[in-house]
Amino acid sequence: GESYLNNWIAQHITFDMRNQMYQHLQKMSQRFFTTNNQGDIITRMTSDIDGVKAVVTNTFSSILSNSITLIIAMIAMFQKNWILALVGIIIVPLFTLPTRKAGKKRWTLTNESQQVNDEVNGILNETLSVSGQLLVKLFGKEKYEYERYEKANRRMIGLNIKESMAGRWFRVVLTTFTSVGPMLLYLAGGILMMKYNSDLTIGDITVLVALLGRMYMPVNSLLNIQVEWIRSMALFKRIFDYFDIPVEIENAKDAVTPDKVTGDVVFEHVEFSYEESKKILKDISFTLNAGKSIAIVGPSGSGKSTIVNLIPRLYDVDSGSVTFDGIDVRKLDLKFLRDQVGVVTQDTYLFNGTIKENLLYAKPDATEEAMVEALKKANIWDFIEKQEKGIDTEVGNRGLKLSGGEKQRISIARIILKDPTIFIFDEATSALDSISEKKIQDAIDPIIKSKTSILIAHRLSTILAADEILVIKDGTIAERGTHKELLNKEGVYRELYETQFSKALIEEDGVSELEQYIWGAQPADEPMDE
């Protein structure tokens, strides 16, 4: 019964801690996950909490049973002979002398060991992932990575051995003190019997020595528990270091959930920085009316993706405001807000499962007919229909059983199924072949024409489909207007056009001379009328 109770308590404590930690981490902003080592996060979620469980398993019942045994033994000794009882107790304070030092040593070693464990988990997470393993193979770094892992693993094993041995001398000292106690009782008892004519008998002394053993045993156990508990504090500290990180993005206490949604988005004098010393966005102001579309272009690193990340509150602005239907996004219910925003990124992520399971992630109650309709709109149904298992086809880890274009179109289908108010396409056609790009563009075009959209793109036809173009440079809106207006300004947009857009346009198959002339990619041999 005691064993069951111990395990039940320990398992439920760790169950609660894991749940609370996972829930807390889910509330962290993207800043947390981009700055922290993933191996560190996994270690704290697993081995740190497991280490706490090992301490808790025997702690509570052991404290209770040992305390009761200690109290009863002391009462019995004082009832038998208070003088010898005092002699036996005098040595007890000596037991505590090595306790603090042993506990502190194990605390230090445990902390170091878990830090190395973070490193080991980080190496495993990086090199055994699909992308990491591919990189290792392509650069022939198998031996290098093995040596790096072996070195970290060896350090961890060495620290674990040191930690296990750190309390051994402590136990030796306790055992020595435990042996001295009975000797003192025999000595004191003998003196009382021979010199002071005490009514003590040899049987009394024998009983008192036995009781002393029953008293020292729980004292030893309680001190060992204290050492283990001090050691476990290193794990608790690591766990609560994470719990103590404030939630950067959270629901307002009076969060609003509007009944009616249109989809107007307004940026007013927005400023943002990942680090205090470096501003990423400076005084960004623009309006996106419902049903309209805006294209955001600019050099790499200018802050384009950061702008769209502020709408679903992946980050919060430093100053200024982002409003949705006239309400500051910080005052909107977070789930409601994110339900209204659909994002398709360049780096498409699919969970290891079937196409159907990945689609249902957006809308768990979607019918098969709705999924098929979304796949048709995303221009991917023809491919899925040819698969032996159809929408039950496995996509593999991170969707790597599919091509880049197929993954991207499934992610578009997932967003279509979600049916948000605002669609955001963040370089959705980047790094794809022209055929895949054309199919994705055909899927995106109807959405741009009918839905509120923000486009970050390098493809000129996508940019031209937008109602307004914003040119971002060094975190500011350098230019804004239509394609023709921006070309005539001969500024940043003209430079981007000449170095990126027009080149991509001319390389596309099937682009006529007339189209190139209209878009300004090249002059016609003869002037063309309107």
XYZ file of C-alpha atoms in Angstrom:
530
model
C 0.000 0.000 0.000
C 2.820 2.384 0.887
C 4.617 1.589 -2.360
C 1.450 2.214 -4.395
C 0.764 5.478 -2.564
C 4.353 6.688 -3.106
C 4.226 5.947 -6.819
C 0.742 7.414 -7.216
C 1.807 10.682 -5.589
C 5.095 10.908 -7.545
C 3.489 10.107 -10.912
C 0.672 12.605 -10.410
C 3.057 15.352 -9.306
C 5.141 14.878 -12.453
C 1.949 14.564 -14.532
C 0.807 17.960 -13.255
C 4.265 19.523 -13.660
C 4.599 18.329 -17.258
C 1.115 19.561 -18.128
C 1.728 22.944 -16.508
C 5.147 23.286 -18.155
C 3.768 22.367 -21.608
C 0.857 24.768 -21.173
C 3.246 27.513 -20.049
C 5.594 26.926 -23.000
C 2.654 27.034 -25.404
C 1.966 30.576 -24.160
C 5.507 31.743 -24.906
C 5.963 34.111 -27.841
C 7.987 33.205 -30.920
C 10.863 35.155 -29.360
C 11.288 32.399 -26.735
C 11.561 29.596 -29.309
C 13.902 31.509 -31.608
C 16.350 32.352 -28.800
C 16.349 29.180 -26.654
C 18.094 25.900 -27.411
C 15.528 23.205 -28.230
C 17.634 20.596 -26.399
C 17.406 22.727 -23.257
C 13.608 22.901 -23.540
C 13.304 19.117 -24.003
C 15.633 18.347 -21.059
C 13.597 20.476 -18.686
C 10.382 18.850 -19.894
C 11.750 15.314 -19.476
C 14.800 14.433 -17.363
C 14.547 17.433 -14.991
C 10.955 16.567 -14.074
C 11.812 12.843 -13.924
C 14.614 13.691 -11.470
C 12.125 15.451 -9.225
C 9.867 12.379 -9.372
C 12.689 10.150 -8.136
C 13.090 12.342 -5.043
C 9.373 12.644 -4.379
C 8.703 8.892 -4.690
C 9.990 8.011 -1.229
C 10.135 11.406 0.458
C 6.705 11.936 1.980
C 6.079 8.474 3.401
C 9.724 8.195 4.516
C 9.540 11.491 6.441
C 6.305 10.391 8.114
C 7.406 6.860 9.073
C 10.915 7.907 10.196
C 9.582 10.799 12.269
C 7.128 8.512 14.065
C 9.843 5.905 14.702
C 12.255 8.558 16.003
C 9.707 10.079 18.411
C 8.608 6.712 19.830
C 12.218 5.540 20.273
C 13.139 8.745 22.138
C 10.088 8.479 24.431
C 10.914 4.845 25.224
C 14.552 5.708 26.003
C 13.629 8.554 28.346
C 11.140 6.304 30.119
C 13.873 3.704 30.624
C 16.669 6.017 31.778
C 16.819 9.737 31.102
C 20.580 9.991 31.753
C 21.514 7.387 29.121
C 18.891 8.822 26.778
C 20.658 12.200 26.939
C 24.037 10.535 26.354
C 22.639 8.879 23.233
C 21.092 12.096 21.925
C 24.256 14.218 22.470
C 25.857 12.704 19.381
C 22.877 13.417 17.086
C 23.886 17.048 16.260
C 27.182 15.699 14.893
C 25.193 13.873 12.206
C 24.149 17.203 10.680
C 27.680 18.544 10.204
C 28.435 16.880 6.836
C 24.858 17.173 5.569
C 25.050 20.724 4.188
C 28.386 20.186 2.457
C 27.239 16.919 0.842
C 23.970 18.507 -0.312
C 25.713 21.568 -1.784
C 28.222 19.390 -3.641
C 25.448 17.286 -5.180
C 23.467 20.439 -6.064
C 26.444 21.792 -8.025
C 27.130 18.498 -9.795
C 23.453 17.971 -10.657
C 23.235 21.453 -12.167
C 26.359 20.860 -14.275
C 25.140 17.399 -15.309
C 21.788 18.725 -16.523
C 23.492 21.499 -18.478
C 25.561 18.881 -20.299
C 22.348 16.892 -20.778
C 20.910 19.980 -22.497
C 23.919 19.943 -24.828
C 23.485 16.223 -25.586
C 19.786 16.666 -26.358
C 20.611 19.672 -28.526
C 23.077 17.612 -30.598
C 20.529 14.786 -30.965
C 17.773 17.197 -31.966
C 19.951 18.911 -34.568
C 21.739 15.936 -36.120
C 18.981 13.286 -36.016
C 16.281 15.493 -37.556
C 15.591 14.947 -41.247
C 17.163 18.250 -42.327
C 20.089 17.937 -39.907
C 20.903 14.383 -40.941
C 20.790 15.376 -44.613
C 23.283 18.175 -43.948
C 25.576 15.820 -41.994
C 25.621 13.333 -44.882
C 26.114 15.925 -47.617
C 29.106 17.462 -45.825
C 30.509 14.092 -44.713
C 30.433 15.114 -41.055
C 29.383 11.774 -39.533
C 32.712 11.309 -37.733
C 32.816 14.919 -36.538
C 29.269 14.733 -35.140
C 29.970 11.376 -33.475
C 33.055 12.822 -31.782
C 31.073 15.891 -30.660
C 28.334 13.675 -29.214
C 30.818 11.256 -27.628
C 32.658 14.144 -25.940
C 29.465 15.609 -24.455
C 28.225 12.142 -23.464
C 31.531 11.373 -21.720
C 31.323 14.634 -19.753
C 27.768 13.808 -18.709
C 28.715 10.282 -17.553
C 31.686 11.657 -15.581
C 29.467 14.186 -13.809
C 26.849 11.512 -13.077
C 29.514 9.287 -11.450
C 30.820 12.210 -9.395
C 27.297 13.037 -8.293
C 26.595 9.428 -7.261
C 29.842 9.275 -5.252
C 29.474 12.740 -3.711
C 27.460 11.439 -0.759
C 29.536 8.325 -0.023
C 31.923 9.967 2.443
C 28.850 11.485 4.082
C 27.440 7.991 4.662
C 30.810 6.822 6.031
C 30.743 9.643 8.626
C 27.160 8.813 9.599
C 28.029 5.124 10.008
C 30.989 6.078 12.235
C 28.833 8.273 14.453
C 26.227 5.504 14.615
C 28.912 3.110 15.935
C 30.129 5.584 18.564
C 26.657 5.995 20.128
C 26.298 2.435 21.559
C 29.900 2.600 22.871
C 29.048 5.748 24.836
C 25.920 4.066 26.258
C 27.887 1.022 27.413
C 30.516 3.313 28.963
C 28.005 5.584 30.710
C 25.868 2.629 31.815
C 28.871 0.800 33.237
C 29.973 3.879 35.190
C 26.464 4.342 36.603
C 26.265 0.670 37.679
C 29.769 0.450 39.215
C 30.296 3.863 40.802
C 26.844 5.185 41.605
C 25.024 1.982 42.593
C 22.384 2.604 39.969
C 19.531 0.172 39.721
C 20.383 -0.268 36.024
C 20.833 -3.820 34.801
C 22.750 -5.198 31.842
C 19.351 -5.957 30.320
C 18.356 -2.256 30.617
C 21.511 -1.133 28.865
C 20.969 -3.705 26.116
C 17.390 -2.422 25.597
C 18.618 1.191 25.487
C 21.275 0.317 22.895
C 18.609 -1.378 20.783
C 16.358 1.688 21.108
C 19.321 3.937 20.221
C 19.683 1.995 16.993
C 15.972 2.551 16.307
C 16.538 6.277 16.895
C 19.713 6.639 14.790
C 18.228 4.777 11.822
C 15.460 7.369 11.138
C 17.929 10.215 11.832
C 20.209 8.790 9.103
C 17.267 8.389 6.751
C 15.997 11.920 7.365
C 19.454 13.411 6.795
C 19.822 11.411 3.573
C 16.463 12.760 2.481
C 17.726 16.262 3.203
C 20.811 15.694 1.027
C 18.646 14.330 -1.799
C 16.249 17.212 -1.382
C 19.069 19.787 -1.610
C 20.241 18.021 -4.758
C 16.730 18.068 -6.186
C 16.630 21.825 -5.654
C 18.990 22.114 -8.635
C 16.314 20.429 -10.771
C 13.515 22.477 -9.231
C 15.486 25.660 -9.971
C 15.904 24.721 -13.616
C 12.206 23.908 -13.914
C 11.043 27.070 -12.160
C 13.469 29.206 -14.169
C 11.116 28.426 -17.065
C 7.946 28.799 -15.015
C 9.191 32.232 -13.909
C 9.570 33.504 -17.490
C 6.686 35.963 -17.889
C 4.146 35.264 -20.617
C 4.822 37.943 -23.206
C 1.718 37.365 -25.332
C -1.434 36.702 -23.313
C -5.138 37.449 -23.366
C -6.270 40.741 -21.919
C -8.458 40.331 -18.829
C -11.329 42.008 -20.666
C -10.565 40.388 -24.055
C -13.113 41.175 -26.769
C -14.745 38.724 -29.193
C -16.680 40.713 -31.833
C -19.893 39.240 -33.240
C -19.331 40.660 -36.708
C -16.046 40.614 -38.613
C -15.114 42.579 -41.738
C -11.321 42.391 -41.790
C -10.008 45.968 -41.800
C -6.384 46.098 -40.605
C -4.665 49.337 -39.630
C -1.035 49.872 -38.586
C -0.541 53.164 -36.754
C 3.022 54.380 -36.093
C 4.184 50.849 -35.274
C 7.681 50.323 -33.909
C 9.175 46.960 -33.045
C 12.513 45.420 -32.041
C 13.691 41.925 -31.181
C 16.461 43.494 -29.109
C 16.238 46.881 -27.414
C 19.362 48.158 -29.137
C 18.160 47.412 -32.674
C 14.879 48.657 -34.126
C 13.411 46.401 -36.799
C 10.312 48.446 -37.659
C 10.154 52.245 -37.460
C 6.940 54.268 -37.706
C 5.020 51.815 -39.919
C 1.550 53.097 -40.846
C -0.841 51.721 -43.485
C -4.459 50.616 -43.890
C -5.723 47.379 -45.419
C -9.461 47.597 -46.079
C -11.654 44.504 -46.105
C -11.651 42.727 -49.467
C -8.494 44.519 -50.612
C -4.922 43.288 -50.914
C -1.505 44.733 -50.184
C 1.846 43.491 -51.490
C 4.889 44.049 -49.286
C 8.248 44.044 -51.054
C 11.749 44.965 -50.055
C 15.301 43.698 -49.639
C 15.965 40.657 -47.464
C 15.993 41.537 -43.760
C 14.049 44.756 -44.189
C 11.238 43.630 -41.833
C 8.570 42.314 -44.244
C 7.796 39.089 -42.324
C 7.951 40.934 -39.008
C 5.081 43.184 -40.137
C 2.730 40.269 -40.850
C 3.773 38.464 -37.639
C 2.371 41.364 -35.618
C -1.187 40.823 -36.921
C -1.814 37.406 -35.243
C 0.278 38.588 -32.250
C 3.209 36.238 -32.673
C 4.932 39.328 -31.272
C 3.568 42.541 -29.752
C 4.499 46.031 -30.902
C 6.892 48.160 -28.828
C 4.845 51.272 -29.574
C 1.987 52.302 -31.832
C -0.862 49.903 -32.541
C -2.195 47.248 -34.892
C -5.984 47.255 -35.064
C -8.405 44.684 -36.465
C -11.850 46.108 -37.295
C -10.955 49.154 -35.225
C -9.968 47.151 -32.118
C -6.345 46.899 -30.950
C -5.257 43.289 -31.476
C -3.949 43.268 -27.884
C -7.525 43.694 -26.680
C -8.977 40.933 -28.864
C -9.395 37.369 -27.628
C -6.203 35.631 -28.794
C -7.896 32.497 -30.159
C -10.511 34.579 -31.945
C -7.801 36.763 -33.503
C -5.731 33.827 -34.725
C -8.841 32.131 -36.101
C -9.281 35.189 -38.340
C -5.742 35.010 -39.766
C -4.437 32.372 -42.160
C -0.723 32.305 -42.931
C 1.094 30.398 -45.669
C 4.857 30.618 -45.194
C 7.814 29.776 -47.383
C 8.926 27.071 -44.935
C 5.887 24.797 -45.027
C 5.444 22.507 -42.024
C 3.362 19.344 -42.227
C 2.980 16.969 -39.289
C 4.043 13.347 -39.682
C 0.697 11.804 -40.613
C -1.749 11.702 -43.501
C -2.890 14.518 -45.778
C -6.319 14.243 -44.148
C -4.893 14.605 -40.628
C -2.938 17.696 -41.663
C -6.061 19.256 -43.174
C -8.165 18.461 -40.089
C -5.612 20.346 -37.985
C -7.187 23.512 -39.406
C -10.799 22.401 -38.952
C -11.354 19.188 -36.950
C -15.037 18.909 -37.891
C -14.520 19.362 -41.652
C -16.311 16.903 -43.920
C -14.483 14.941 -46.598
C -16.374 16.927 -49.231
C -15.099 20.199 -47.741
C -11.537 18.844 -47.711
C -11.768 17.761 -51.350
C -13.147 21.179 -52.307
C -10.252 22.907 -50.513
C -7.733 20.635 -52.241
C -9.287 21.447 -55.623
C -9.065 25.182 -54.917
C -5.419 24.703 -53.913
C -4.747 23.008 -57.269
C -3.509 19.756 -55.639
C -6.520 17.426 -55.981
C -5.355 15.971 -59.325
C -2.157 14.765 -57.635
C -3.946 13.338 -54.554
C -6.564 11.584 -56.666
C -3.816 9.574 -58.341
C -2.429 8.331 -55.015
C -3.378 4.820 -53.936
C -4.694 6.009 -50.556
C -5.954 9.417 -51.672
C -6.223 11.883 -48.787
C -5.058 9.113 -46.435
C -1.599 9.204 -48.070
C 1.225 9.565 -45.528
C 3.227 12.767 -45.932
C 6.283 11.660 -43.870
C 8.310 13.595 -41.327
C 7.810 17.336 -42.011
C 6.053 16.307 -45.241
C 9.298 15.168 -46.869
C 7.583 12.387 -48.865
C 6.128 15.191 -50.975
C 7.779 17.745 -53.232
C 8.081 21.373 -52.153
C 5.253 22.441 -54.450
C 2.944 19.631 -53.249
C 3.579 20.520 -49.608
C 2.927 24.177 -50.301
C -0.365 23.489 -52.063
C -1.526 21.237 -49.207
C -0.701 24.044 -46.787
C -2.774 26.410 -48.945
C -5.649 23.884 -48.868
C -5.328 23.778 -45.085
C -5.691 27.571 -44.901
C -8.624 27.541 -47.352
C -10.324 24.953 -45.136
C -9.727 27.160 -42.107
C -11.489 29.983 -43.986
C -9.932 32.966 -42.173
C -10.874 36.612 -42.676
C -7.326 37.619 -43.683
C -4.962 35.591 -45.854
C -1.211 36.172 -45.535
C 1.149 34.694 -48.127
C 4.739 35.053 -46.929
C 6.964 34.140 -49.895
C 4.567 31.246 -50.615
C 6.045 30.588 -54.066
C 9.695 31.164 -53.207
C 12.360 28.558 -54.041
C 10.041 26.449 -56.243
C 10.354 25.386 -59.863
C 8.358 27.325 -62.437
C 5.715 24.593 -62.890
C 5.028 24.311 -59.141
C 5.109 28.082 -58.847
C 2.514 28.430 -61.631
C 0.182 25.917 -59.947
C 0.497 27.669 -56.600
C -0.039 31.043 -58.256
C -3.215 29.712 -59.892
C -4.414 28.673 -56.433
C -3.515 32.011 -54.829
C -4.953 34.344 -57.501
C -8.662 33.683 -56.779
C -8.022 34.206 -53.054
C -6.305 37.547 -53.674
C -9.222 38.731 -55.802
C -11.940 37.733 -53.326
C -10.356 37.930 -49.841
C -8.498 40.438 -47.694
C -4.869 39.552 -48.385
C -1.289 40.511 -47.600
C 1.375 39.268 -49.991
C 5.104 39.073 -49.486
C 6.351 37.922 -52.851
C 9.112 38.034 -55.429
C 6.846 37.146 -58.351
C 5.767 40.233 -60.306
C 2.365 38.864 -61.320
C 1.535 38.304 -57.639
C 2.591 41.822 -56.737
C 0.600 43.308 -59.634
C -2.545 41.547 -58.389
C -2.435 43.626 -55.192
C -4.360 46.871 -54.814
C -1.361 48.625 -53.263
C 2.365 47.929 -52.979
C 4.389 48.851 -49.894
C 8.168 49.015 -50.302
C 10.006 48.324 -47.038
C 13.623 49.365 -46.560
C 15.512 49.378 -43.250
C 12.293 48.912 -41.301
C 10.415 51.869 -42.810
C 7.926 52.278 -45.650
C 10.222 53.825 -48.238
C 7.623 53.933 -51.016
C 3.984 53.045 -51.630
C 1.666 53.027 -54.613
C 0.859 50.997 -57.734
C 3.402 49.220 -59.896
C 3.400 51.965 -62.514
C 3.661 54.789 -59.966
C 6.568 53.113 -58.186
C 8.456 52.406 -61.415
C 8.211 56.072 -62.369
C 9.734 57.123 -59.028
C 12.955 55.303 -59.918
C 13.608 54.509 -56.250
C 13.898 51.329 -54.210
C 11.074 49.567 -56.078
C 12.642 50.346 -59.460
C 15.925 48.882 -58.206
C 14.198 45.734 -56.916
C 12.288 45.464 -60.163
C 15.402 45.617 -62.294
C 17.393 43.168 -60.140
C 14.685 40.635 -59.169
C 11.190 40.987 -60.566
C 11.854 41.570 -64.260
C 14.467 38.801 -64.393
C 12.034 36.325 -62.812
C 9.348 37.483 -65.236
C 11.419 37.026 -68.402
C 12.531 33.557 -67.268
C 8.906 32.370 -66.942
C 7.653 30.164 -69.767
C 4.777 31.521 -71.806
C 5.206 35.232 -71.024
C 4.466 37.133 -74.193
C 6.299 40.189 -75.513
C 3.098 42.181 -74.969
C 2.938 41.150 -71.285
C 6.597 42.040 -70.817
C 6.013 45.416 -72.451
C 2.943 46.182 -70.321
C 4.802 45.217 -67.127
C 7.859 47.168 -68.218
C 10.173 44.179 -68.464
C 11.427 45.148 -71.898
C 10.518 47.684 -74.621
C 8.711 46.481 -77.722
C 10.365 46.716 -81.123
C 7.473 48.889 -82.256
C 5.367 51.238 -80.098
C 2.126 49.550 -79.070
C -1.163 51.331 -78.612
C -3.303 50.931 -75.520
